[in-house]
């Protein structure tokens, strides 16, 4: 027995660390769980509990099947002899959750026993994707469940499709947070995630007559099998009110009182590591009213008033990113940000206070990472707690806070930096506004001390932005209150130091670091691309590449091998056929030839990401095909172009871009003259699960933002790992991907970041037709003439670049974009060359594993050590027992 051979290398309580979960799954033995903290005088009770729950659930067919049917009958209250596909998914998911909870409890007990320092990841978004397949793969029991379900008459792949995506994020920010949790668990770091359990996630996108239509995403309609409702973990959160002051021995004490109080209730989501017994926790907060029902109002006939307080409270966590174009929307967003940081800090400090210790130990036990500025109020809230409630001196309290927090910035666009009006913040959080002013006062003194009389510098660095209305700069607050600030790609981090945070960098050069983003290969290759994963397993002789992606680097030696290229291209072709089938189901009326070059651009729709430039190229390509002779067409590469992504509901130009792409598709896809030479498809409702179908099928992916506008991007990393070639600018992480993969395996074009400003000046001073050139002039003309309909609306879109206002340099970069696209066509004609480039792209992308990123955070920012929970034992006698448990047990036995 594999597991037995591994653990027998140890003796007694010394369990061999190399014994993995995969080894455990192959064992036929009962595996005994570790034991923590036997309480004095409770040995008999404890022994009985161990007799009942001493072993981990086994993973053989019979045990799995029994667990599933038990949940069908006892949890779902359905007959075990007749349950549908969704009921089977629910029961199977709950049985997997049972296994997660075992490791989850033991993991957190182990962290508590060892009194480990923990990192807490604060993020307003967690775009997790489906949990079922991810859990099975990380627990290494997918084959076990596939076999067990097959015998019950169900296909595992069908079960995967029954799960609804929890759309608790908008894009890269939330997906990065999800990848980081996966890596933290896999690498066995003690960590928690904190966020919000939204009733409605990011909207579901429908396309009607070419327009985006937003529909609420009812992701909780059928419950969520993966979460654990914590009715016992509830914290009060105060809003509004006022500040009272009392004085004792000449010292002022502030009391934030009045207003209204809502409650934050915890919902926990276990996060399993890959092939490890460590399972971490994502804790999401739901808002609850302090008073569920006003009976007095009800009796008076005021039925709305009876539930008004409940509705006001529950609105806080109702929807991700409420529309902030109104004052009410702005207030709701600010409430969300304070609500989750306030509840999370109470939870963290409760855990910290479990042991008797001094507040000076706080930075030694707690590290908090702020994912963008949304959780920035945590800095002020922790200061309020330490000063107002724990009665620490302000200066000492802030010195502790400074050592606890670190801040990740995600933008180089000044207009994207979050600010809140002083009036709104003071109305909602009066004590916090006072503390922000105090923090800023002391900080301004430091700035003035180092740069005497430099009022321009002080104005830039101040947390308070003067003007009408006066505003609080949340990024500045994060920088002042954090010991480390990091960007998410080398270029991004350099731009932060040179542009928007230049003055901060000059004053605190050691504070600024780079931590290039990464993605988890467990979801984005192992789960998303099973064919490629099996090839990697065969080549490496192990699935360990899913932890250490650099194990694949030697695969590049086979890049020119015809037999290997054939296996590689066959896998890609099967993935393309899978995407074609998905399109048949989701975009009726479009038939795609799987032999065409699959060209994909999927990301949030935004002008700086330049989907508009892609659309203009599609018009150009269509005109070129239409004007080509039959002989010329024989030498053209058939191309199927897929664009996907959501536009913010209030972002008019982004919505126009979606309409434009659909207008192009309506014309091109119905033009029998060009056949399969060009197809254009907008992929609706892009999300994590759809991405797991789209990305493995892509052969070319577009990452074409204006240089200096994209912080990093992570989809480029996912595409590269899956052997997809990139056409892109030298922006964000493209720069580092180029360094790793090589410029002979990418198609790079466009202006460089150091030239952007001068090119904008040139654009503003050049006659428009001369600026955009003859090819674009022809494209603009056919659009304005109505080739794609909707002349007025599409004309308004063209007007965003045609009047010396091409801020994102679409027209300037268009011509080098054309050249890069021609190189793509030439490379694709030589399939041996293309497959070699694809193989190298995947084999050389190991740097972009999020495990590497997390190790850097842990070592350089959080100062965090790994903590591996004790492994299961072969007998009750040899199971792990904590030191405290052993001492208590021996004392109990000696009394006998």
PDB file of N, CA and C in Angstrom, residues 328-400:
ATOM      1  N   UNK A 328     -27.029  57.803  -3.645  1.00  0.00           N
ATOM      2  CA  UNK A 328     -27.424  56.591  -2.933  1.00  0.00           C
ATOM      3  C   UNK A 328     -26.520  55.427  -3.299  1.00  0.00           C
ATOM      4  N   UNK A 329     -26.173  55.310  -4.594  1.00  0.00           N
ATOM      5  CA  UNK A 329     -25.281  54.237  -5.033  1.00  0.00           C
ATOM      6  C   UNK A 329     -23.894  54.377  -4.453  1.00  0.00           C
ATOM      7  N   UNK A 330     -23.389  55.616  -4.395  1.00  0.00           N
ATOM      8  CA  UNK A 330     -22.076  55.853  -3.792  1.00  0.00           C
ATOM      9  C   UNK A 330     -22.086  55.447  -2.320  1.00  0.00           C
ATOM     10  N   UNK A 331     -23.139  55.832  -1.617  1.00  0.00           N
ATOM     11  CA  UNK A 331     -23.219  55.498  -0.194  1.00  0.00           C
ATOM     12  C   UNK A 331     -23.270  53.990   0.016  1.00  0.00           C
ATOM     13  N   UNK A 332     -23.989  53.282  -0.836  1.00  0.00           N
ATOM     14  CA  UNK A 332     -24.081  51.831  -0.702  1.00  0.00           C
ATOM     15  C   UNK A 332     -22.725  51.172  -0.934  1.00  0.00           C
ATOM     16  N   UNK A 333     -21.984  51.670  -1.924  1.00  0.00           N
ATOM     17  CA  UNK A 333     -20.632  51.120  -2.173  1.00  0.00           C
ATOM     18  C   UNK A 333     -19.726  51.323  -0.964  1.00  0.00           C
ATOM     19  N   UNK A 334     -19.769  52.530  -0.388  1.00  0.00           N
ATOM     20  CA  UNK A 334     -18.929  52.805   0.771  1.00  0.00           C
ATOM     21  C   UNK A 334     -19.354  51.948   1.958  1.00  0.00           C
ATOM     22  N   UNK A 335     -20.650  51.747   2.114  1.00  0.00           N
ATOM     23  CA  UNK A 335     -21.135  50.856   3.167  1.00  0.00           C
ATOM     24  C   UNK A 335     -20.564  49.459   2.997  1.00  0.00           C
ATOM     25  N   UNK A 336     -20.587  48.956   1.771  1.00  0.00           N
ATOM     26  CA  UNK A 336     -20.060  47.612   1.510  1.00  0.00           C
ATOM     27  C   UNK A 336     -18.600  47.512   1.937  1.00  0.00           C
ATOM     28  N   UNK A 337     -17.827  48.506   1.569  1.00  0.00           N
ATOM     29  CA  UNK A 337     -16.393  48.461   1.856  1.00  0.00           C
ATOM     30  C   UNK A 337     -16.137  48.474   3.360  1.00  0.00           C
ATOM     31  N   UNK A 338     -16.849  49.338   4.078  1.00  0.00           N
ATOM     32  CA  UNK A 338     -16.648  49.381   5.524  1.00  0.00           C
ATOM     33  C   UNK A 338     -17.211  48.135   6.193  1.00  0.00           C
ATOM     34  N   UNK A 339     -18.362  47.691   5.749  1.00  0.00           N
ATOM     35  CA  UNK A 339     -19.048  46.543   6.346  1.00  0.00           C
ATOM     36  C   UNK A 339     -18.134  45.314   6.407  1.00  0.00           C
ATOM     37  N   UNK A 340     -17.533  44.965   5.286  1.00  0.00           N
ATOM     38  CA  UNK A 340     -16.756  43.723   5.287  1.00  0.00           C
ATOM     39  C   UNK A 340     -15.408  43.881   5.991  1.00  0.00           C
ATOM     40  N   UNK A 341     -14.818  45.075   5.942  1.00  0.00           N
ATOM     41  CA  UNK A 341     -13.546  45.253   6.651  1.00  0.00           C
ATOM     42  C   UNK A 341     -13.773  45.279   8.157  1.00  0.00           C
ATOM     43  N   UNK A 342     -14.865  45.899   8.593  1.00  0.00           N
ATOM     44  CA  UNK A 342     -15.182  45.972  10.025  1.00  0.00           C
ATOM     45  C   UNK A 342     -15.417  44.576  10.599  1.00  0.00           C
ATOM     46  N   UNK A 343     -16.240  43.776   9.925  1.00  0.00           N
ATOM     47  CA  UNK A 343     -16.530  42.422  10.393  1.00  0.00           C
ATOM     48  C   UNK A 343     -15.274  41.553  10.378  1.00  0.00           C
ATOM     49  N   UNK A 344     -14.489  41.681   9.333  1.00  0.00           N
ATOM     50  CA  UNK A 344     -13.277  40.852   9.205  1.00  0.00           C
ATOM     51  C   UNK A 344     -12.276  41.166  10.303  1.00  0.00           C
ATOM     52  N   UNK A 345     -12.097  42.446  10.620  1.00  0.00           N
ATOM     53  CA  UNK A 345     -11.156  42.816  11.680  1.00  0.00           C
ATOM     54  C   UNK A 345     -11.626  42.314  13.042  1.00  0.00           C
ATOM     55  N   UNK A 346     -12.917  42.374  13.306  1.00  0.00           N
ATOM     56  CA  UNK A 346     -13.419  41.819  14.570  1.00  0.00           C
ATOM     57  C   UNK A 346     -13.122  40.331  14.666  1.00  0.00           C
ATOM     58  N   UNK A 347     -13.269  39.649  13.547  1.00  0.00           N
ATOM     59  CA  UNK A 347     -13.004  38.204  13.510  1.00  0.00           C
ATOM     60  C   UNK A 347     -11.521  37.916  13.735  1.00  0.00           C
ATOM     61  N   UNK A 348     -10.669  38.698  13.101  1.00  0.00           N
ATOM     62  CA  UNK A 348      -9.216  38.510  13.240  1.00  0.00           C
ATOM     63  C   UNK A 348      -8.771  38.779  14.671  1.00  0.00           C
ATOM     64  N   UNK A 349      -9.263  39.852  15.255  1.00  0.00           N
ATOM     65  CA  UNK A 349      -8.843  40.209  16.614  1.00  0.00           C
ATOM     66  C   UNK A 349      -9.399  39.225  17.638  1.00  0.00           C
ATOM     67  N   UNK A 350     -10.573  38.682  17.388  1.00  0.00           N
ATOM     68  CA  UNK A 350     -11.082  37.622  18.282  1.00  0.00           C
ATOM     69  C   UNK A 350     -10.119  36.436  18.286  1.00  0.00           C
ATOM     70  N   UNK A 351      -9.626  36.092  17.100  1.00  0.00           N
ATOM     71  CA  UNK A 351      -8.679  34.977  16.986  1.00  0.00           C
ATOM     72  C   UNK A 351      -7.353  35.330  17.671  1.00  0.00           C
ATOM     73  N   UNK A 352      -6.899  36.556  17.473  1.00  0.00           N
ATOM     74  CA  UNK A 352      -5.648  37.004  18.089  1.00  0.00           C
ATOM     75  C   UNK A 352      -5.731  36.968  19.606  1.00  0.00           C
ATOM     76  N   UNK A 353      -6.885  37.320  20.150  1.00  0.00           N
ATOM     77  CA  UNK A 353      -7.051  37.411  21.598  1.00  0.00           C
ATOM     78  C   UNK A 353      -7.303  36.065  22.275  1.00  0.00           C
ATOM     79  N   UNK A 354      -7.385  35.008  21.501  1.00  0.00           N
ATOM     80  CA  UNK A 354      -7.585  33.688  22.113  1.00  0.00           C
ATOM     81  C   UNK A 354      -6.463  33.370  23.102  1.00  0.00           C
ATOM     82  N   UNK A 355      -5.279  33.860  22.796  1.00  0.00           N
ATOM     83  CA  UNK A 355      -4.136  33.658  23.678  1.00  0.00           C
ATOM     84  C   UNK A 355      -3.830  34.966  24.380  1.00  0.00           C
ATOM     85  N   UNK A 356      -3.379  34.869  25.613  1.00  0.00           N
ATOM     86  CA  UNK A 356      -3.003  36.072  26.341  1.00  0.00           C
ATOM     87  C   UNK A 356      -1.674  36.584  25.800  1.00  0.00           C
ATOM     88  N   UNK A 357      -1.697  37.782  25.251  1.00  0.00           N
ATOM     89  CA  UNK A 357      -0.466  38.353  24.712  1.00  0.00           C
ATOM     90  C   UNK A 357      -0.583  39.861  24.628  1.00  0.00           C
ATOM     91  N   UNK A 358       0.538  40.483  24.393  1.00  0.00           N
ATOM     92  CA  UNK A 358       0.599  41.933  24.291  1.00  0.00           C
ATOM     93  C   UNK A 358       0.232  42.371  22.880  1.00  0.00           C
ATOM     94  N   UNK A 359      -0.250  43.607  22.766  1.00  0.00           N
ATOM     95  CA  UNK A 359      -0.573  44.136  21.441  1.00  0.00           C
ATOM     96  C   UNK A 359       0.668  44.276  20.559  1.00  0.00           C
ATOM     97  N   UNK A 360       1.831  44.340  21.179  1.00  0.00           N
ATOM     98  CA  UNK A 360       3.044  44.440  20.357  1.00  0.00           C
ATOM     99  C   UNK A 360       3.256  43.202  19.505  1.00  0.00           C
ATOM    100  N   UNK A 361       2.577  42.098  19.870  1.00  0.00           N
ATOM    101  CA  UNK A 361       2.704  40.855  19.102  1.00  0.00           C
ATOM    102  C   UNK A 361       1.806  40.830  17.867  1.00  0.00           C
ATOM    103  N   UNK A 362       0.949  41.834  17.711  1.00  0.00           N
ATOM    104  CA  UNK A 362      -0.017  41.813  16.605  1.00  0.00           C
ATOM    105  C   UNK A 362       0.656  41.628  15.244  1.00  0.00           C
ATOM    106  N   UNK A 363       1.707  42.382  14.907  1.00  0.00           N
ATOM    107  CA  UNK A 363       2.327  42.187  13.579  1.00  0.00           C
ATOM    108  C   UNK A 363       3.043  40.844  13.447  1.00  0.00           C
ATOM    109  N   UNK A 364       3.332  40.198  14.590  1.00  0.00           N
ATOM    110  CA  UNK A 364       3.986  38.892  14.536  1.00  0.00           C
ATOM    111  C   UNK A 364       2.996  37.757  14.272  1.00  0.00           C
ATOM    112  N   UNK A 365       1.710  38.064  14.424  1.00  0.00           N
ATOM    113  CA  UNK A 365       0.681  37.029  14.248  1.00  0.00           C
ATOM    114  C   UNK A 365      -0.308  37.352  13.129  1.00  0.00           C
ATOM    115  N   UNK A 366      -0.341  38.600  12.691  1.00  0.00           N
ATOM    116  CA  UNK A 366      -1.349  39.029  11.720  1.00  0.00           C
ATOM    117  C   UNK A 366      -0.702  39.819  10.596  1.00  0.00           C
ATOM    118  N   UNK A 367      -0.960  39.382   9.351  1.00  0.00           N
ATOM    119  CA  UNK A 367      -0.608  40.164   8.166  1.00  0.00           C
ATOM    120  C   UNK A 367      -1.880  40.310   7.340  1.00  0.00           C
ATOM    121  N   UNK A 368      -2.157  41.520   6.876  1.00  0.00           N
ATOM    122  CA  UNK A 368      -3.356  41.763   6.084  1.00  0.00           C
ATOM    123  C   UNK A 368      -2.943  42.352   4.742  1.00  0.00           C
ATOM    124  N   UNK A 369      -3.384  41.691   3.670  1.00  0.00           N
ATOM    125  CA  UNK A 369      -3.098  42.174   2.317  1.00  0.00           C
ATOM    126  C   UNK A 369      -4.358  42.811   1.740  1.00  0.00           C
ATOM    127  N   UNK A 370      -4.253  44.068   1.338  1.00  0.00           N
ATOM    128  CA  UNK A 370      -5.372  44.796   0.747  1.00  0.00           C
ATOM    129  C   UNK A 370      -5.325  44.629  -0.760  1.00  0.00           C
ATOM    130  N   UNK A 371      -6.308  43.958  -1.327  1.00  0.00           N
ATOM    131  CA  UNK A 371      -6.368  43.754  -2.770  1.00  0.00           C
ATOM    132  C   UNK A 371      -7.069  44.957  -3.398  1.00  0.00           C
ATOM    133  N   UNK A 372      -6.270  45.935  -3.803  1.00  0.00           N
ATOM    134  CA  UNK A 372      -6.729  47.228  -4.299  1.00  0.00           C
ATOM    135  C   UNK A 372      -7.214  48.086  -3.123  1.00  0.00           C
ATOM    136  N   UNK A 373      -7.825  49.228  -3.437  1.00  0.00           N
ATOM    137  CA  UNK A 373      -8.174  50.186  -2.384  1.00  0.00           C
ATOM    138  C   UNK A 373      -9.535  49.924  -1.750  1.00  0.00           C
ATOM    139  N   UNK A 374     -10.309  48.983  -2.267  1.00  0.00           N
ATOM    140  CA  UNK A 374     -11.651  48.754  -1.709  1.00  0.00           C
ATOM    141  C   UNK A 374     -11.630  48.464  -0.207  1.00  0.00           C
ATOM    142  N   UNK A 375     -10.636  47.723   0.311  1.00  0.00           N
ATOM    143  CA  UNK A 375     -10.613  47.487   1.767  1.00  0.00           C
ATOM    144  C   UNK A 375      -9.809  48.522   2.550  1.00  0.00           C
ATOM    145  N   UNK A 376      -9.523  49.680   1.969  1.00  0.00           N
ATOM    146  CA  UNK A 376      -8.635  50.656   2.603  1.00  0.00           C
ATOM    147  C   UNK A 376      -9.122  51.102   3.977  1.00  0.00           C
ATOM    148  N   UNK A 377     -10.432  51.112   4.175  1.00  0.00           N
ATOM    149  CA  UNK A 377     -10.966  51.556   5.467  1.00  0.00           C
ATOM    150  C   UNK A 377     -10.556  50.642   6.608  1.00  0.00           C
ATOM    151  N   UNK A 378     -10.051  49.460   6.295  1.00  0.00           N
ATOM    152  CA  UNK A 378      -9.561  48.558   7.349  1.00  0.00           C
ATOM    153  C   UNK A 378      -8.441  49.218   8.148  1.00  0.00           C
ATOM    154  N   UNK A 379      -7.622  50.026   7.492  1.00  0.00           N
ATOM    155  CA  UNK A 379      -6.527  50.721   8.185  1.00  0.00           C
ATOM    156  C   UNK A 379      -7.095  51.634   9.264  1.00  0.00           C
ATOM    157  N   UNK A 380      -8.117  52.389   8.905  1.00  0.00           N
ATOM    158  CA  UNK A 380      -8.706  53.349   9.838  1.00  0.00           C
ATOM    159  C   UNK A 380      -9.518  52.633  10.909  1.00  0.00           C
ATOM    160  N   UNK A 381     -10.223  51.583  10.518  1.00  0.00           N
ATOM    161  CA  UNK A 381     -11.036  50.849  11.488  1.00  0.00           C
ATOM    162  C   UNK A 381     -10.160  50.183  12.552  1.00  0.00           C
ATOM    163  N   UNK A 382      -9.029  49.604  12.144  1.00  0.00           N
ATOM    164  CA  UNK A 382      -8.140  48.991  13.127  1.00  0.00           C
ATOM    165  C   UNK A 382      -7.566  50.052  14.061  1.00  0.00           C
ATOM    166  N   UNK A 383      -7.260  51.223  13.520  1.00  0.00           N
ATOM    167  CA  UNK A 383      -6.783  52.328  14.369  1.00  0.00           C
ATOM    168  C   UNK A 383      -7.867  52.729  15.369  1.00  0.00           C
ATOM    169  N   UNK A 384      -9.116  52.806  14.912  1.00  0.00           N
ATOM    170  CA  UNK A 384     -10.214  53.161  15.816  1.00  0.00           C
ATOM    171  C   UNK A 384     -10.346  52.145  16.948  1.00  0.00           C
ATOM    172  N   UNK A 385     -10.259  50.878  16.618  1.00  0.00           N
ATOM    173  CA  UNK A 385     -10.392  49.828  17.635  1.00  0.00           C
ATOM    174  C   UNK A 385      -9.267  49.939  18.669  1.00  0.00           C
ATOM    175  N   UNK A 386      -8.040  50.089  18.178  1.00  0.00           N
ATOM    176  CA  UNK A 386      -6.893  50.121  19.091  1.00  0.00           C
ATOM    177  C   UNK A 386      -6.897  51.374  19.973  1.00  0.00           C
ATOM    178  N   UNK A 387      -7.315  52.491  19.408  1.00  0.00           N
ATOM    179  CA  UNK A 387      -7.291  53.751  20.166  1.00  0.00           C
ATOM    180  C   UNK A 387      -8.529  53.911  21.034  1.00  0.00           C
ATOM    181  N   UNK A 388      -9.705  53.734  20.438  1.00  0.00           N
ATOM    182  CA  UNK A 388     -10.951  54.027  21.160  1.00  0.00           C
ATOM    183  C   UNK A 388     -11.374  52.893  22.084  1.00  0.00           C
ATOM    184  N   UNK A 389     -11.167  51.657  21.672  1.00  0.00           N
ATOM    185  CA  UNK A 389     -11.651  50.535  22.460  1.00  0.00           C
ATOM    186  C   UNK A 389     -10.555  49.891  23.312  1.00  0.00           C
ATOM    187  N   UNK A 390      -9.356  49.767  22.763  1.00  0.00           N
ATOM    188  CA  UNK A 390      -8.258  49.146  23.512  1.00  0.00           C
ATOM    189  C   UNK A 390      -7.401  50.166  24.239  1.00  0.00           C
ATOM    190  N   UNK A 391      -7.655  51.457  23.981  1.00  0.00           N
ATOM    191  CA  UNK A 391      -7.028  52.577  24.683  1.00  0.00           C
ATOM    192  C   UNK A 391      -5.512  52.609  24.533  1.00  0.00           C
ATOM    193  N   UNK A 392      -5.042  52.318  23.326  1.00  0.00           N
ATOM    194  CA  UNK A 392      -3.627  52.479  23.019  1.00  0.00           C
ATOM    195  C   UNK A 392      -3.375  53.923  22.582  1.00  0.00           C
ATOM    196  N   UNK A 393      -2.146  54.385  22.787  1.00  0.00           N
ATOM    197  CA  UNK A 393      -1.778  55.710  22.308  1.00  0.00           C
ATOM    198  C   UNK A 393      -1.795  55.720  20.776  1.00  0.00           C
ATOM    199  N   UNK A 394      -2.210  56.846  20.214  1.00  0.00           N
ATOM    200  CA  UNK A 394      -2.372  56.941  18.764  1.00  0.00           C
ATOM    201  C   UNK A 394      -1.091  56.575  18.008  1.00  0.00           C
ATOM    202  N   UNK A 395       0.012  57.134  18.425  1.00  0.00           N
ATOM    203  CA  UNK A 395       1.268  56.906  17.704  1.00  0.00           C
ATOM    204  C   UNK A 395       1.677  55.436  17.768  1.00  0.00           C
ATOM    205  N   UNK A 396       1.535  54.825  18.949  1.00  0.00           N
ATOM    206  CA  UNK A 396       1.894  53.417  19.104  1.00  0.00           C
ATOM    207  C   UNK A 396       0.958  52.533  18.295  1.00  0.00           C
ATOM    208  N   UNK A 397      -0.341  52.846  18.343  1.00  0.00           N
ATOM    209  CA  UNK A 397      -1.325  52.053  17.598  1.00  0.00           C
ATOM    210  C   UNK A 397      -1.024  52.099  16.108  1.00  0.00           C
ATOM    211  N   UNK A 398      -0.686  53.291  15.595  1.00  0.00           N
ATOM    212  CA  UNK A 398      -0.421  53.392  14.156  1.00  0.00           C
ATOM    213  C   UNK A 398       0.863  52.651  13.780  1.00  0.00           C
ATOM    214  N   UNK A 399       1.829  52.632  14.677  1.00  0.00           N
ATOM    215  CA  UNK A 399       3.064  51.887  14.380  1.00  0.00           C
ATOM    216  C   UNK A 399       2.784  50.390  14.226  1.00  0.00           C
ATOM    217  N   UNK A 400       1.822  49.875  14.995  1.00  0.00           N
ATOM    218  CA  UNK A 400       1.429  48.465  14.858  1.00  0.00           C
ATOM    219  C   UNK A 400       0.696  48.234  13.545  1.00  0.00           C
TER     220      UNK A 400
END
